[in-house]
Every structure is written in C-alpha cells, then in structure tokens.
Amino acid sequence: GAVVSQHPSRVICKSGTSVKIECRSLDFQATTMFWYRQFPKQSLMLMATSNEGSKATYEQGVEKDKFLINHASLTLSTLTVTSAHPEDSSFYICSAIRRGHEQYFGPGTRLTVT
Amino acid sequence: LAKTTQPISMDSYEGQEVNITCSHNNIATNDYITWYQQFPSQGPRFIIQGYKTKVTNEVASLFIPADRKSSTLSLPRVSLSDTAVYYCLVVGGSQGNLIFGKGTKLSVKP
C-alpha cells in the first residue's frame, strides 16, 4: 500500500531553537498534505493543510509564523517549528491524500523541547 | 464536516467479536464513513470505509443502516494486538481534511 514517511521519528531540541520535520509520500504524488498535532491521551488536532505550490492553510489558533509549512514538491512537505518552547512538545503527524484513495498517515514525529 | 460520537472506551477479551458504534446524525449525502486505528506513538492506520449497507475487508466489517446516521465497526475475534484507539470519521467526497473526535479506546484482555 501507499506509504508516507516522516523524518525524524524523534527529536529533542533546546528551547528557542527551530526544528524541521519532513513528510514524504514514497510511492505516490500528493498535491495535498496535512499536519496534525497530538498531545498525550488526546486526539489528533489538525494544524494546517499543505498544498503543493501554494501557501498552507492554517486552522484557527495555529500560528503560521511559528509553524512554517513548505510543500515544495508533490512528494515532500516540511513543517518547521520556529523558536520552539516546551509547550510545543508533542507528537506531530502528517498525512497525504492519494487521488482516488483514502488518506495515508505518516508514523509521526515525537518532538521534545527542553 | 459531520460530527461523530462514539464510546470513549470498550473492554473485550481475546477471541470475542467487538462492535463499536458511531453516530453521525448530520451526515451529508456525499459523505463517506471511515474508520482508523491508532496505536500509541504511531500514526493512524486506515481500517475500512463505506457509504451504505455493508462493507467487509480482511480486517473488519462496517455496517451502515439505510438512514446512514450511524455505523458499526465490527472486529471479528479480536486479539491482544487489537488494543488501540479507533476513530470514526465522516469524510466528504473530496476527502479533504479529517476532523478527529476522541475515538474509542479498545482494551483487549487475555
């Protein structure tokens, strides 16, 4: 089946630094990708919709200047958490839509900000 | 997007059939019902999707009554490895962004 990968799977960074997370669709082209965040024991919360070649659409309450999204190609979207703080520590998950199929999710990236 | 309601948790034993019901009273005509499974620290995994009546695959069955205001995910003969959170979602025809509810935490005991 279709595979979506994320890199890194885990990252620990110091407060104030920036972290980039990559999301790749490995065997299909995805014009649209989504970024979710999941805190412990909670459900996934949609952060933004990433469209190839255009600006991302952010959900209400998500700071676009803090969570930079770049969908540079049909197989790659990146999420950069800028000036990370401990409250940004979370599980970040991306997904991609394959035309005519269901939405495929990546394995997630565990971000810990110290 | 149609809101879904499902039980917060369910307990079962190995070998039993588990049925998780989801209500979606304001489902639209072009909406599909989709179920995902999520293990801790992993991304959700697609289980099954349907529009009406019954859909079956190698993992589960999905029962949808004629009014489509609810649906039931049926897992036959669960094992310990089926312990996970199960999410019911209603997805528009264009399969846009998914809005996750709280899901049902299924615990399978030996």
PDB file of C-alpha atoms in Angstrom:
ATOM      1  CA  GLY A   1       0.000   0.000   0.000  1.00  0.00           C
ATOM      2  CA  ALA A   2       0.876   3.646  -0.144  1.00  0.00           C
ATOM      3  CA  VAL A   3       3.478   4.780   2.350  1.00  0.00           C
ATOM      4  CA  VAL A   4       4.046   8.111   3.974  1.00  0.00           C
ATOM      5  CA  SER A   5       7.285   8.637   5.866  1.00  0.00           C
ATOM      6  CA  GLN A   6       8.369  11.209   8.380  1.00  0.00           C
ATOM      7  CA  HIS A   7      11.818  12.275   9.449  1.00  0.00           C
ATOM      8  CA  PRO A   8      12.985  12.390  12.107  1.00  0.00           C
ATOM      9  CA  SER A   9      10.937   9.999  14.192  1.00  0.00           C
ATOM     10  CA  ARG A  10      12.147  11.629  17.393  1.00  0.00           C
ATOM     11  CA  VAL A  11      13.858  14.909  18.056  1.00  0.00           C
ATOM     12  CA  ILE A  12      14.951  16.690  21.192  1.00  0.00           C
ATOM     13  CA  CYS A  13      15.841  20.340  20.962  1.00  0.00           C
ATOM     14  CA  LYS A  14      16.563  23.201  23.275  1.00  0.00           C
ATOM     15  CA  SER A  15      14.107  25.980  23.889  1.00  0.00           C
ATOM     16  CA  GLY A  16      14.462  28.761  21.363  1.00  0.00           C
ATOM     17  CA  THR A  17      15.793  26.649  18.535  1.00  0.00           C
ATOM     18  CA  SER A  18      13.990  25.621  15.360  1.00  0.00           C
ATOM     19  CA  VAL A  19      13.180  22.111  14.240  1.00  0.00           C
ATOM     20  CA  LYS A  20      12.259  20.872  10.783  1.00  0.00           C
ATOM     21  CA  ILE A  21      10.116  17.794  10.225  1.00  0.00           C
ATOM     22  CA  GLU A  22       9.845  16.202   6.797  1.00  0.00           C
ATOM     23  CA  CYS A  23       6.862  14.344   5.402  1.00  0.00           C
ATOM     24  CA  ARG A  24       7.246  12.323   2.223  1.00  0.00           C
ATOM     25  CA  SER A  25       4.843  10.316   0.130  1.00  0.00           C
ATOM     26  CA  LEU A  26       7.027   7.450  -1.042  1.00  0.00           C
ATOM     27  CA  ASP A  27       5.115   5.897  -3.911  1.00  0.00           C
ATOM     28  CA  PHE A  28       2.554   8.443  -4.991  1.00  0.00           C
ATOM     29  CA  GLN A  29       2.224  12.125  -5.657  1.00  0.00           C
ATOM     30  CA  ALA A  30       0.300  14.141  -3.133  1.00  0.00           C
ATOM     31  CA  THR A  31      -0.923  17.581  -4.065  1.00  0.00           C
ATOM     32  CA  THR A  32      -2.341  17.962  -0.573  1.00  0.00           C
ATOM     33  CA  MET A  33      -0.805  17.024   2.730  1.00  0.00           C
ATOM     34  CA  PHE A  34      -2.000  17.699   6.246  1.00  0.00           C
ATOM     35  CA  TRP A  35      -0.219  18.323   9.513  1.00  0.00           C
ATOM     36  CA  TYR A  36      -1.678  17.225  12.825  1.00  0.00           C
ATOM     37  CA  ARG A  37      -0.563  17.551  16.405  1.00  0.00           C
ATOM     38  CA  GLN A  38      -1.419  15.128  19.165  1.00  0.00           C
ATOM     39  CA  PHE A  39      -0.845  15.699  22.865  1.00  0.00           C
ATOM     40  CA  PRO A  40      -0.720  12.751  25.281  1.00  0.00           C
ATOM     41  CA  LYS A  41      -4.023  10.943  25.702  1.00  0.00           C
ATOM     42  CA  GLN A  42      -5.733  13.333  23.296  1.00  0.00           C
ATOM     43  CA  SER A  43      -6.995  13.054  19.755  1.00  0.00           C
ATOM     44  CA  LEU A  44      -5.308  14.389  16.658  1.00  0.00           C
ATOM     45  CA  MET A  45      -5.797  18.077  16.030  1.00  0.00           C
ATOM     46  CA  LEU A  46      -5.469  19.411  12.517  1.00  0.00           C
ATOM     47  CA  MET A  47      -2.918  22.204  12.317  1.00  0.00           C
ATOM     48  CA  ALA A  48      -2.765  23.060   8.649  1.00  0.00           C
ATOM     49  CA  THR A  49      -3.373  21.948   5.100  1.00  0.00           C
ATOM     50  CA  SER A  50      -0.343  21.972   2.847  1.00  0.00           C
ATOM     51  CA  ASN A  51      -0.868  22.436  -0.874  1.00  0.00           C
ATOM     52  CA  GLU A  52       1.914  21.939  -3.386  1.00  0.00           C
ATOM     53  CA  GLY A  53       2.977  25.196  -4.917  1.00  0.00           C
ATOM     54  CA  SER A  54       0.859  27.435  -2.730  1.00  0.00           C
ATOM     55  CA  LYS A  55       0.644  28.747   0.791  1.00  0.00           C
ATOM     56  CA  ALA A  56      -0.556  26.489   3.537  1.00  0.00           C
ATOM     57  CA  THR A  57      -3.941  26.979   5.129  1.00  0.00           C
ATOM     58  CA  TYR A  58      -3.792  27.089   8.903  1.00  0.00           C
ATOM     59  CA  GLU A  59      -6.518  26.141  11.341  1.00  0.00           C
ATOM     60  CA  GLN A  60      -7.785  28.727  13.767  1.00  0.00           C
ATOM     61  CA  GLY A  61      -5.425  29.211  16.674  1.00  0.00           C
ATOM     62  CA  VAL A  62      -2.344  27.867  14.889  1.00  0.00           C
ATOM     63  CA  GLU A  63       0.361  30.494  14.440  1.00  0.00           C
ATOM     64  CA  LYS A  64       1.559  30.456  10.851  1.00  0.00           C
ATOM     65  CA  ASP A  65       4.753  32.306  11.716  1.00  0.00           C
ATOM     66  CA  LYS A  66       5.643  29.723  14.311  1.00  0.00           C
ATOM     67  CA  PHE A  67       4.752  26.632  12.331  1.00  0.00           C
ATOM     68  CA  LEU A  68       6.197  27.162   8.877  1.00  0.00           C
ATOM     69  CA  ILE A  69       4.967  24.774   6.212  1.00  0.00           C
ATOM     70  CA  ASN A  70       6.570  24.320   2.840  1.00  0.00           C
ATOM     71  CA  HIS A  71       5.166  21.949   0.234  1.00  0.00           C
ATOM     72  CA  ALA A  72       7.971  22.211  -2.291  1.00  0.00           C
ATOM     73  CA  SER A  73       7.179  19.165  -4.391  1.00  0.00           C
ATOM     74  CA  LEU A  74       4.444  16.620  -4.959  1.00  0.00           C
ATOM     75  CA  THR A  75       6.140  14.212  -2.567  1.00  0.00           C
ATOM     76  CA  LEU A  76       7.509  16.433   0.186  1.00  0.00           C
ATOM     77  CA  SER A  77       6.061  18.758   2.782  1.00  0.00           C
ATOM     78  CA  THR A  78       8.040  20.178   5.672  1.00  0.00           C
ATOM     79  CA  LEU A  79       6.932  21.610   8.991  1.00  0.00           C
ATOM     80  CA  THR A  80       9.360  23.898  10.793  1.00  0.00           C
ATOM     81  CA  VAL A  81       8.682  24.694  14.416  1.00  0.00           C
ATOM     82  CA  THR A  82      10.419  28.017  14.973  1.00  0.00           C
ATOM     83  CA  SER A  83      11.662  29.212  18.335  1.00  0.00           C
ATOM     84  CA  ALA A  84      10.381  26.067  19.962  1.00  0.00           C
ATOM     85  CA  HIS A  85       9.245  26.112  23.574  1.00  0.00           C
ATOM     86  CA  PRO A  86       8.439  23.264  25.968  1.00  0.00           C
ATOM     87  CA  GLU A  87       4.720  23.673  25.304  1.00  0.00           C
ATOM     88  CA  ASP A  88       5.402  22.770  21.661  1.00  0.00           C
ATOM     89  CA  SER A  89       6.459  19.315  22.770  1.00  0.00           C
ATOM     90  CA  SER A  90       4.028  16.969  21.111  1.00  0.00           C
ATOM     91  CA  PHE A  91       3.536  14.210  18.564  1.00  0.00           C
ATOM     92  CA  TYR A  92       3.376  15.645  15.054  1.00  0.00           C
ATOM     93  CA  ILE A  93       1.748  13.572  12.340  1.00  0.00           C
ATOM     94  CA  CYS A  94       1.430  14.274   8.648  1.00  0.00           C
ATOM     95  CA  SER A  95      -0.905  12.724   6.124  1.00  0.00           C
ATOM     96  CA  ALA A  96      -1.250  12.724   2.385  1.00  0.00           C
ATOM     97  CA  ILE A  97      -4.135  12.202   0.050  1.00  0.00           C
ATOM     98  CA  ARG A  98      -3.649   9.823  -2.820  1.00  0.00           C
ATOM     99  CA  ARG A  99      -6.046  10.588  -5.625  1.00  0.00           C
ATOM    100  CA  GLY A 100      -8.980   8.214  -5.531  1.00  0.00           C
ATOM    101  CA  HIS A 101      -7.861   6.598  -2.303  1.00  0.00           C
ATOM    102  CA  GLU A 102      -8.052   7.182   1.392  1.00  0.00           C
ATOM    103  CA  GLN A 103      -5.800   9.466   3.358  1.00  0.00           C
ATOM    104  CA  TYR A 104      -2.480   7.937   4.408  1.00  0.00           C
ATOM    105  CA  PHE A 105      -0.742   8.901   7.626  1.00  0.00           C
ATOM    106  CA  GLY A 106       2.911   9.058   8.469  1.00  0.00           C
ATOM    107  CA  PRO A 107       4.378   7.338  11.535  1.00  0.00           C
ATOM    108  CA  GLY A 108       4.652  10.587  13.461  1.00  0.00           C
ATOM    109  CA  THR A 109       7.482  12.637  14.947  1.00  0.00           C
ATOM    110  CA  ARG A 110       7.935  12.981  18.688  1.00  0.00           C
ATOM    111  CA  LEU A 111       9.221  16.463  19.495  1.00  0.00           C
ATOM    112  CA  THR A 112      10.592  17.200  22.934  1.00  0.00           C
ATOM    113  CA  VAL A 113      11.676  20.730  23.742  1.00  0.00           C
ATOM    114  CA  THR A 114      13.866  21.082  26.817  1.00  0.00           C
TER     115      THR A 114
ATOM    116  CA  LEU B   1     -17.996  18.266   8.487  1.00  0.00           C
ATOM    117  CA  ALA B   2     -20.376  15.954  10.274  1.00  0.00           C
ATOM    118  CA  LYS B   3     -19.621  15.438  13.947  1.00  0.00           C
ATOM    119  CA  THR B   4     -19.288  11.901  15.225  1.00  0.00           C
ATOM    120  CA  THR B   5     -19.993  10.404  18.618  1.00  0.00           C
ATOM    121  CA  GLN B   6     -18.595   7.107  19.799  1.00  0.00           C
ATOM    122  CA  PRO B   7     -17.972   5.453  23.180  1.00  0.00           C
ATOM    123  CA  ILE B   8     -14.865   6.624  24.967  1.00  0.00           C
ATOM    124  CA  SER B   9     -13.736   3.127  25.835  1.00  0.00           C
ATOM    125  CA  MET B  10     -14.593  -0.541  25.475  1.00  0.00           C
ATOM    126  CA  ASP B  11     -13.215  -3.701  27.018  1.00  0.00           C
ATOM    127  CA  SER B  12     -13.147  -7.108  25.411  1.00  0.00           C
ATOM    128  CA  TYR B  13     -11.448 -10.476  25.673  1.00  0.00           C
ATOM    129  CA  GLU B  14      -9.375 -12.315  23.149  1.00  0.00           C
ATOM    130  CA  GLY B  15     -11.403 -14.221  20.593  1.00  0.00           C
ATOM    131  CA  GLN B  16     -14.550 -12.157  21.007  1.00  0.00           C
ATOM    132  CA  GLU B  17     -16.240 -10.085  18.339  1.00  0.00           C
ATOM    133  CA  VAL B  18     -16.165  -6.383  19.072  1.00  0.00           C
ATOM    134  CA  ASN B  19     -18.680  -3.918  17.709  1.00  0.00           C
ATOM    135  CA  ILE B  20     -18.038  -0.200  18.010  1.00  0.00           C
ATOM    136  CA  THR B  21     -20.932   2.044  17.102  1.00  0.00           C
ATOM    137  CA  CYS B  22     -20.581   5.593  15.906  1.00  0.00           C
ATOM    138  CA  SER B  23     -23.352   8.121  15.462  1.00  0.00           C
ATOM    139  CA  HIS B  24     -23.231  10.821  12.803  1.00  0.00           C
ATOM    140  CA  ASN B  25     -26.679  12.340  12.699  1.00  0.00           C
ATOM    141  CA  ASN B  26     -25.893  15.168  10.288  1.00  0.00           C
ATOM    142  CA  ILE B  27     -24.012  13.187   7.685  1.00  0.00           C
ATOM    143  CA  ALA B  28     -24.279  14.697   4.211  1.00  0.00           C
ATOM    144  CA  THR B  29     -25.298  12.919   1.037  1.00  0.00           C
ATOM    145  CA  ASN B  30     -21.781  12.776  -0.389  1.00  0.00           C
ATOM    146  CA  ASP B  31     -20.050  11.835   2.864  1.00  0.00           C
ATOM    147  CA  TYR B  32     -18.308   8.525   3.422  1.00  0.00           C
ATOM    148  CA  ILE B  33     -17.770   6.828   6.786  1.00  0.00           C
ATOM    149  CA  THR B  34     -14.181   5.954   7.526  1.00  0.00           C
ATOM    150  CA  TRP B  35     -12.545   4.192  10.441  1.00  0.00           C
ATOM    151  CA  TYR B  36      -8.939   4.491  11.531  1.00  0.00           C
ATOM    152  CA  GLN B  37      -6.918   2.598  14.127  1.00  0.00           C
ATOM    153  CA  GLN B  38      -4.137   4.177  16.134  1.00  0.00           C
ATOM    154  CA  PHE B  39      -1.554   2.546  18.353  1.00  0.00           C
ATOM    155  CA  PRO B  40       0.398   4.640  20.887  1.00  0.00           C
ATOM    156  CA  SER B  41       3.085   6.798  19.302  1.00  0.00           C
ATOM    157  CA  GLN B  42       2.080   5.819  15.770  1.00  0.00           C
ATOM    158  CA  GLY B  43       0.122   7.484  13.021  1.00  0.00           C
ATOM    159  CA  PRO B  44      -3.460   6.373  12.366  1.00  0.00           C
ATOM    160  CA  ARG B  45      -3.946   3.419  10.079  1.00  0.00           C
ATOM    161  CA  PHE B  46      -6.883   3.113   7.699  1.00  0.00           C
ATOM    162  CA  ILE B  47      -9.211   0.223   8.526  1.00  0.00           C
ATOM    163  CA  ILE B  48     -12.283   0.482   6.369  1.00  0.00           C
ATOM    164  CA  GLN B  49     -14.530   2.910   4.545  1.00  0.00           C
ATOM    165  CA  GLY B  50     -18.108   2.667   3.399  1.00  0.00           C
ATOM    166  CA  TYR B  51     -21.084   4.613   2.116  1.00  0.00           C
ATOM    167  CA  LYS B  52     -24.058   2.374   2.828  1.00  0.00           C
ATOM    168  CA  THR B  53     -25.117  -1.164   3.764  1.00  0.00           C
ATOM    169  CA  LYS B  54     -22.175  -3.426   4.489  1.00  0.00           C
ATOM    170  CA  VAL B  55     -18.517  -3.381   3.617  1.00  0.00           C
ATOM    171  CA  THR B  56     -16.091  -6.146   4.519  1.00  0.00           C
ATOM    172  CA  ASN B  57     -12.354  -6.484   4.133  1.00  0.00           C
ATOM    173  CA  GLU B  58      -9.718  -8.765   5.593  1.00  0.00           C
ATOM    174  CA  VAL B  59      -9.616  -6.794   8.818  1.00  0.00           C
ATOM    175  CA  ALA B  60     -13.149  -5.690   9.662  1.00  0.00           C
ATOM    176  CA  SER B  61     -16.721  -5.176   8.598  1.00  0.00           C
ATOM    177  CA  LEU B  62     -18.630  -1.945   8.518  1.00  0.00           C
ATOM    178  CA  PHE B  63     -22.388  -1.894   8.867  1.00  0.00           C
ATOM    179  CA  ILE B  64     -24.299   1.200   7.821  1.00  0.00           C
ATOM    180  CA  PRO B  65     -28.100   1.373   8.144  1.00  0.00           C
ATOM    181  CA  ALA B  66     -30.275   2.883   5.463  1.00  0.00           C
ATOM    182  CA  ASP B  67     -30.530   6.300   7.143  1.00  0.00           C
ATOM    183  CA  ARG B  68     -26.691   6.423   7.474  1.00  0.00           C
ATOM    184  CA  LYS B  69     -26.973   8.264  10.765  1.00  0.00           C
ATOM    185  CA  SER B  70     -24.838   5.671  12.479  1.00  0.00           C
ATOM    186  CA  SER B  71     -22.363   2.975  11.638  1.00  0.00           C
ATOM    187  CA  THR B  72     -20.868  -0.037  13.385  1.00  0.00           C
ATOM    188  CA  LEU B  73     -17.327  -1.259  13.052  1.00  0.00           C
ATOM    189  CA  SER B  74     -17.117  -4.987  13.667  1.00  0.00           C
ATOM    190  CA  LEU B  75     -13.821  -6.632  14.547  1.00  0.00           C
ATOM    191  CA  PRO B  76     -14.059 -10.422  14.443  1.00  0.00           C
ATOM    192  CA  ARG B  77     -12.185 -12.468  17.019  1.00  0.00           C
ATOM    193  CA  VAL B  78     -10.024  -9.728  18.482  1.00  0.00           C
ATOM    194  CA  SER B  79      -6.552 -10.386  19.799  1.00  0.00           C
ATOM    195  CA  LEU B  80      -4.354  -8.515  22.245  1.00  0.00           C
ATOM    196  CA  SER B  81      -2.767  -6.673  19.328  1.00  0.00           C
ATOM    197  CA  ASP B  82      -6.108  -5.056  18.527  1.00  0.00           C
ATOM    198  CA  THR B  83      -5.804  -2.934  21.656  1.00  0.00           C
ATOM    199  CA  ALA B  84      -5.799   0.568  20.212  1.00  0.00           C
ATOM    200  CA  VAL B  85      -7.853   3.703  19.736  1.00  0.00           C
ATOM    201  CA  TYR B  86     -10.424   3.523  16.965  1.00  0.00           C
ATOM    202  CA  TYR B  87     -11.622   6.676  15.269  1.00  0.00           C
ATOM    203  CA  CYS B  88     -14.819   7.061  13.289  1.00  0.00           C
ATOM    204  CA  LEU B  89     -14.769   9.901  10.778  1.00  0.00           C
ATOM    205  CA  VAL B  90     -17.164  11.237   8.217  1.00  0.00           C
ATOM    206  CA  VAL B  91     -15.324  12.301   5.114  1.00  0.00           C
ATOM    207  CA  GLY B  92     -16.592  14.478   2.304  1.00  0.00           C
ATOM    208  CA  GLY B  93     -16.460  13.295  -1.287  1.00  0.00           C
ATOM    209  CA  SER B  94     -13.299  15.262  -1.953  1.00  0.00           C
ATOM    210  CA  GLN B  95     -11.580  13.572   1.028  1.00  0.00           C
ATOM    211  CA  GLY B  96     -10.369  16.787   2.480  1.00  0.00           C
ATOM    212  CA  ASN B  97      -9.086  17.462   5.916  1.00  0.00           C
ATOM    213  CA  LEU B  98     -10.142  14.975   8.557  1.00  0.00           C
ATOM    214  CA  ILE B  99     -11.521  16.108  11.882  1.00  0.00           C
ATOM    215  CA  PHE B 100     -10.822  13.542  14.556  1.00  0.00           C
ATOM    216  CA  GLY B 101     -13.114  13.039  17.520  1.00  0.00           C
ATOM    217  CA  LYS B 102     -11.993  11.489  20.770  1.00  0.00           C
ATOM    218  CA  GLY B 103     -12.099   7.948  19.444  1.00  0.00           C
ATOM    219  CA  THR B 104     -12.827   4.703  21.269  1.00  0.00           C
ATOM    220  CA  LYS B 105     -10.080   3.140  23.297  1.00  0.00           C
ATOM    221  CA  LEU B 106     -10.443  -0.612  22.936  1.00  0.00           C
ATOM    222  CA  SER B 107      -8.706  -2.763  25.511  1.00  0.00           C
ATOM    223  CA  VAL B 108      -8.451  -6.469  24.740  1.00  0.00           C
ATOM    224  CA  LYS B 109      -7.667  -8.676  27.702  1.00  0.00           C
ATOM    225  CA  PRO B 110      -6.369 -12.239  27.708  1.00  0.00           C
TER     226      PRO B 110
END
